[in-house]
Coordinates of C-alpha atoms in Angstrom, one line a residue:
M1 CA 159.5 158.3 -87.0
G2 CA 157.5 157.7 -83.5
S3 CA 158.5 156.3 -80.1
D4 CA 156.9 154.5 -77.5
D5 CA 156.0 157.8 -75.6
G6 CA 154.0 158.9 -78.6
I7 CA 156.7 161.7 -79.7
R8 CA 156.8 162.1 -83.5
I9 CA 159.8 162.9 -84.8
V10 CA 160.0 163.4 -88.9
D11 CA 162.8 164.3 -91.0
V12 CA 162.6 167.6 -92.8
D13 CA 161.6 167.3 -96.6
S14 CA 160.8 170.1 -99.2
A15 CA 157.4 170.1 -97.8
L16 CA 158.3 170.6 -94.3
A17 CA 160.9 173.0 -95.1
A18 CA 158.7 176.4 -94.6
P19 CA 157.5 174.9 -91.0
F20 CA 160.9 174.2 -89.8
L21 CA 162.1 177.5 -90.8
D22 CA 159.2 179.4 -89.0
Y23 CA 160.1 177.3 -85.9
V24 CA 163.8 178.3 -86.3
R25 CA 163.0 182.2 -86.7
V26 CA 160.7 182.1 -83.4
H27 CA 162.8 179.9 -81.0
G28 CA 166.4 179.5 -82.9
A29 CA 168.2 182.5 -80.8
E30 CA 166.8 181.4 -77.5
H31 CA 170.1 179.2 -77.2
D32 CA 172.7 180.5 -80.3
D33 CA 171.6 183.4 -82.9
S34 CA 174.6 182.5 -85.1
Y35 CA 173.0 180.8 -87.9
T36 CA 169.2 181.4 -87.5
L37 CA 169.5 185.2 -88.9
E38 CA 167.4 185.3 -92.3
E39 CA 170.3 185.5 -94.3
E40 CA 171.6 182.4 -93.1
L41 CA 168.3 180.6 -93.1
E42 CA 168.5 181.5 -96.9
H43 CA 171.1 178.8 -97.2
F44 CA 169.1 176.0 -95.5
E45 CA 168.5 172.9 -98.0
P46 CA 167.1 169.9 -96.5
A47 CA 168.8 167.7 -98.9
I48 CA 172.2 168.4 -97.8
E49 CA 171.7 169.8 -94.1
P50 CA 170.0 167.0 -91.9
A51 CA 167.0 168.4 -90.1
A52 CA 164.3 167.1 -88.3
V53 CA 161.1 168.7 -86.3
V54 CA 158.9 167.2 -83.6
L55 CA 155.1 167.3 -84.2
G56 CA 152.1 167.7 -81.6
E57 CA 148.9 166.5 -81.5
A58 CA 147.7 168.9 -84.2
D59 CA 150.8 168.4 -86.3
E60 CA 152.3 171.5 -85.1
V61 CA 156.1 172.0 -85.0
V62 CA 157.2 171.9 -81.2
G63 CA 160.8 171.3 -81.9
A64 CA 163.7 171.1 -84.2
A65 CA 167.2 170.0 -85.0
S66 CA 169.5 170.6 -87.8
V67 CA 173.3 170.0 -88.3
M68 CA 175.2 172.2 -90.7
L69 CA 177.8 170.2 -92.9
D70 CA 178.7 172.2 -95.6
G71 CA 182.0 174.2 -94.8
Y72 CA 182.4 171.9 -91.8
L73 CA 182.5 168.2 -93.2
A74 CA 186.2 168.6 -94.6
E75 CA 187.5 168.6 -91.3
G76 CA 185.2 165.8 -89.7
L77 CA 182.9 168.2 -88.2
G78 CA 179.2 169.2 -87.9
R79 CA 177.7 172.3 -86.4
F80 CA 174.0 172.1 -84.8
R81 CA 171.9 175.3 -86.2
I82 CA 169.2 174.9 -84.1
L83 CA 168.4 172.3 -81.1
H84 CA 165.2 173.5 -79.4
A85 CA 162.0 171.7 -78.2
L86 CA 159.3 173.1 -76.0
D87 CA 159.1 170.1 -74.1
P88 CA 162.5 169.2 -72.7
E89 CA 161.9 165.4 -72.3
V90 CA 161.9 165.5 -76.2
Y91 CA 165.5 166.3 -76.2
P92 CA 167.0 163.0 -75.9
H93 CA 164.7 161.4 -78.6
L94 CA 165.4 164.5 -80.8
I95 CA 169.2 164.2 -80.1
A96 CA 169.3 160.6 -80.5
H97 CA 166.9 161.2 -84.4
I98 CA 169.6 163.5 -85.4
L99 CA 172.8 161.8 -84.2
G100 CA 171.4 158.7 -86.5
R101 CA 171.2 160.8 -90.0
M102 CA 174.9 162.0 -89.4
P103 CA 177.2 160.7 -92.4
A104 CA 180.5 158.6 -90.9
E105 CA 182.5 161.5 -91.7
A106 CA 181.0 163.9 -89.0
R107 CA 182.8 162.7 -86.3
R108 CA 182.6 165.6 -84.0
L109 CA 179.6 167.6 -83.8
S110 CA 179.1 170.8 -81.4
L111 CA 176.9 173.4 -80.7
F112 CA 176.8 176.7 -78.4
L113 CA 174.7 177.1 -75.3
P114 CA 174.2 180.0 -72.8
T115 CA 174.6 179.0 -69.2
G116 CA 172.1 177.9 -67.2
A117 CA 170.5 175.9 -69.9
R118 CA 169.8 172.8 -67.6
S119 CA 167.2 171.1 -69.2
I120 CA 169.2 170.5 -72.7
E121 CA 172.5 169.9 -70.7
E122 CA 171.1 167.0 -69.1
A123 CA 169.8 165.5 -72.4
L124 CA 173.3 166.0 -74.1
T125 CA 175.3 164.5 -71.2
L126 CA 172.9 161.3 -71.6
C127 CA 173.6 161.6 -75.2
G128 CA 177.3 161.6 -74.9
F129 CA 178.1 165.2 -75.2
A130 CA 180.4 167.3 -72.7
P131 CA 181.0 170.8 -72.6
T132 CA 184.9 171.6 -74.2
R133 CA 185.0 175.5 -74.2
H134 CA 183.6 178.7 -73.4
A135 CA 183.2 181.7 -75.6
Y136 CA 182.7 185.3 -74.5
I137 CA 180.2 187.6 -76.4
V138 CA 182.0 191.1 -75.6
E139 CA 180.4 194.3 -75.9
H140 CA 181.9 198.0 -76.4
R141 CA 179.1 200.3 -75.4
A142 CA 180.9 203.8 -76.4
P143 CA 182.7 203.4 -79.7
A144 CA 182.3 206.8 -80.6
H145 CA 185.0 207.5 -77.9
T146 CA 187.5 205.2 -79.9
H147 CA 190.5 206.5 -81.0
V148 CA 192.0 205.2 -84.1
T149 CA 195.8 204.3 -84.0
D150 CA 198.4 204.0 -86.6
I151 CA 198.4 201.4 -88.7
P152 CA 201.9 199.3 -88.7
A153 CA 204.7 200.0 -91.2
D154 CA 204.4 199.3 -94.9
T155 CA 200.6 198.1 -94.3
H156 CA 197.7 199.6 -95.8
F157 CA 194.0 199.1 -95.6
E158 CA 191.1 198.7 -98.0
Q159 CA 187.5 198.2 -98.0
A160 CA 186.9 194.8 -98.3
L161 CA 184.6 194.2 -101.4
P162 CA 183.1 190.7 -102.8
T163 CA 185.8 190.8 -105.3
A164 CA 188.5 190.3 -102.5
A165 CA 186.9 187.1 -101.7
E166 CA 189.8 185.0 -102.6
D167 CA 192.2 186.8 -100.6
W168 CA 189.6 187.1 -97.6
A169 CA 189.2 183.3 -97.6
H170 CA 193.1 182.8 -97.7
V171 CA 193.3 185.2 -94.4
V172 CA 190.6 183.4 -92.4
N173 CA 191.6 179.9 -93.2
A174 CA 195.5 180.8 -92.5
A175 CA 194.6 182.7 -89.2
F176 CA 192.5 180.0 -87.6
K177 CA 194.2 177.0 -88.8
G178 CA 194.0 174.4 -86.0
E179 CA 191.6 176.2 -84.2
P180 CA 188.8 173.9 -82.6
G181 CA 185.6 173.5 -84.7
R182 CA 186.7 176.2 -87.5
Y183 CA 184.7 176.7 -90.4
D184 CA 186.6 175.9 -93.6
M185 CA 185.9 179.2 -95.4
T186 CA 186.0 179.1 -99.1
A187 CA 185.7 182.0 -101.7
E188 CA 182.2 181.7 -102.5
R189 CA 181.0 182.1 -99.1
A190 CA 183.3 185.0 -98.4
R191 CA 181.5 186.6 -101.4
E192 CA 178.1 185.9 -99.6
L193 CA 179.5 187.4 -96.7
L194 CA 180.9 190.6 -98.2
A195 CA 177.9 191.2 -100.4
R196 CA 175.4 191.6 -97.5
Q197 CA 173.8 194.9 -97.5
R198 CA 174.1 195.4 -94.0
V199 CA 177.8 195.3 -93.9
I200 CA 179.5 198.3 -92.7
R201 CA 182.1 199.2 -95.4
D202 CA 184.4 201.4 -93.7
G203 CA 184.6 198.8 -90.9
T204 CA 185.1 195.7 -93.4
L205 CA 188.6 196.0 -94.4
L206 CA 191.3 193.9 -95.9
A207 CA 194.9 194.6 -94.8
W208 CA 198.1 194.3 -97.1
R209 CA 201.4 194.3 -95.6
G210 CA 204.7 194.1 -97.7
G211 CA 202.3 193.5 -100.6
L212 CA 200.6 190.3 -99.0
P213 CA 197.1 190.0 -97.5
A214 CA 197.8 190.0 -93.8
G215 CA 194.6 190.7 -92.1
V216 CA 190.6 191.1 -92.5
I217 CA 188.0 192.5 -90.1
L218 CA 184.2 192.3 -90.8
T219 CA 181.8 194.7 -88.9
A220 CA 177.8 194.6 -90.0
R221 CA 174.6 196.3 -88.6
D222 CA 172.4 194.2 -86.4
C223 CA 169.4 192.5 -88.4
D224 CA 167.1 193.6 -85.6
E225 CA 168.4 197.1 -84.2
C226 CA 170.3 199.4 -86.5
S227 CA 172.1 201.0 -83.6
Q228 CA 173.9 198.0 -82.8
A229 CA 176.9 196.1 -84.7
E230 CA 179.1 193.1 -84.6
I231 CA 182.5 192.4 -85.7
E232 CA 181.9 189.2 -87.2
T233 CA 185.3 188.6 -88.2
I234 CA 188.9 189.7 -87.1
A235 CA 191.8 187.7 -88.3
V236 CA 195.5 188.4 -88.9
C237 CA 197.8 186.1 -90.4
P238 CA 200.3 184.1 -88.1
A239 CA 203.4 186.1 -90.1
H240 CA 201.8 189.3 -89.4
Q241 CA 200.7 188.9 -86.2
G242 CA 202.1 190.7 -83.0
I243 CA 202.9 194.2 -84.8
G244 CA 199.5 195.8 -83.8
L245 CA 197.8 195.2 -86.9
G246 CA 194.8 193.9 -85.0
R247 CA 194.6 196.5 -82.9
A248 CA 194.4 199.0 -85.7
M249 CA 191.8 197.2 -87.6
L250 CA 189.6 196.9 -84.7
R251 CA 189.9 200.5 -83.7
T252 CA 189.3 201.3 -87.0
A253 CA 186.1 199.4 -87.3
L254 CA 184.7 200.6 -84.1
H255 CA 185.4 204.0 -85.5
A256 CA 183.3 203.2 -88.5
A257 CA 180.5 201.8 -86.6
A258 CA 180.0 205.1 -84.6
E259 CA 180.2 207.0 -87.7
H260 CA 177.3 204.9 -88.8
S261 CA 175.6 205.8 -85.5
C262 CA 175.8 202.6 -84.1
T263 CA 176.0 203.1 -80.3
R264 CA 177.2 199.4 -79.3
V265 CA 179.6 197.0 -80.9
S266 CA 179.8 193.2 -80.0
L267 CA 182.1 189.9 -81.1
S268 CA 182.8 186.6 -79.9
V269 CA 185.9 185.4 -78.7
S270 CA 187.2 182.2 -77.3
A271 CA 187.8 182.5 -73.8
A272 CA 191.0 180.4 -74.0
N273 CA 192.5 183.3 -76.7
K274 CA 194.0 185.2 -73.8
R275 CA 195.8 187.4 -76.2
A276 CA 192.7 188.1 -78.5
L277 CA 190.5 188.8 -75.1
S278 CA 193.3 191.4 -73.9
L279 CA 193.0 193.0 -77.0
Y280 CA 189.4 193.7 -76.9
L281 CA 189.2 194.6 -72.9
D282 CA 191.9 197.1 -73.6
A283 CA 190.1 198.5 -76.4
G284 CA 187.1 199.0 -73.9
F285 CA 184.9 196.0 -74.7
V286 CA 183.3 194.2 -71.7
V287 CA 182.1 190.8 -71.1
G288 CA 178.4 190.6 -71.7
Q289 CA 177.5 186.9 -72.1
V290 CA 179.3 183.4 -72.0
R291 CA 178.5 180.7 -74.0
I292 CA 179.3 176.9 -73.5
C293 CA 180.4 174.5 -76.4
W294 CA 179.1 171.0 -76.2
E295 CA 180.7 168.5 -78.3
T296 CA 180.5 164.8 -78.9
V297 CA 183.1 162.6 -80.6
R298 CA 181.3 159.6 -82.4
Q299 CA 183.0 156.1 -82.7
G300 CA 183.4 154.4 -85.9

């Protein structure tokens, strides 16, 4: 696809998948690295994830966009894996192109940006996007100082292995039901997450209470820096909230990260989730970054 300005935007097919992924590896994390890690890129399939690249004069990739639908489309959602261009003037064309490839079921599309990304924010506004919510990236900079708290009565923890995938998916979906932009967790996806080598097993737990799966937490080493870890998931079923289960899992995970020589642990939390944010701050986390969710609701 071309434009009057000489911009060439081409849909990604099997021949362009490798150049697209190379561009994502270099530039994806400039906005949001949630789905640009190598283990996430392994799941990219252009036949099911609409993607496009911007080509320069020598056919080099100078921009890229893709929207993940798998796991989101059942809820009428889509989430950008990447939206990045070396030339800010390309953004309106690239956004319009990728929006034109969305199936009708994808009514709400979103992406997260750091604060201050003015050039892309202007283009998103022109294309009908608006900021809807904020997320904090919070960090614990001394996990070794964490004191493990008592586990609530009638509760026990076990390591969450891939064999627990169905129970894991149940807890995650129950805990986040109705949350904006939530991902539809499947047992297959849970198995993939729990099977990764960088998962810290002692900090990746399934909590049982009264014989029922009640909570989960997943802690993993950073892909690039082994002294850093991320709590990728922490969730408690509504029926088991308010009894200190989240606090006990969190502190257990921090202690496990420290035991594995991690000196910094991060996680992401919605700014609107005041109870969770209070839990993390009370545990010694501090706000490190702010990310803004931009969304558009498509008509028709």
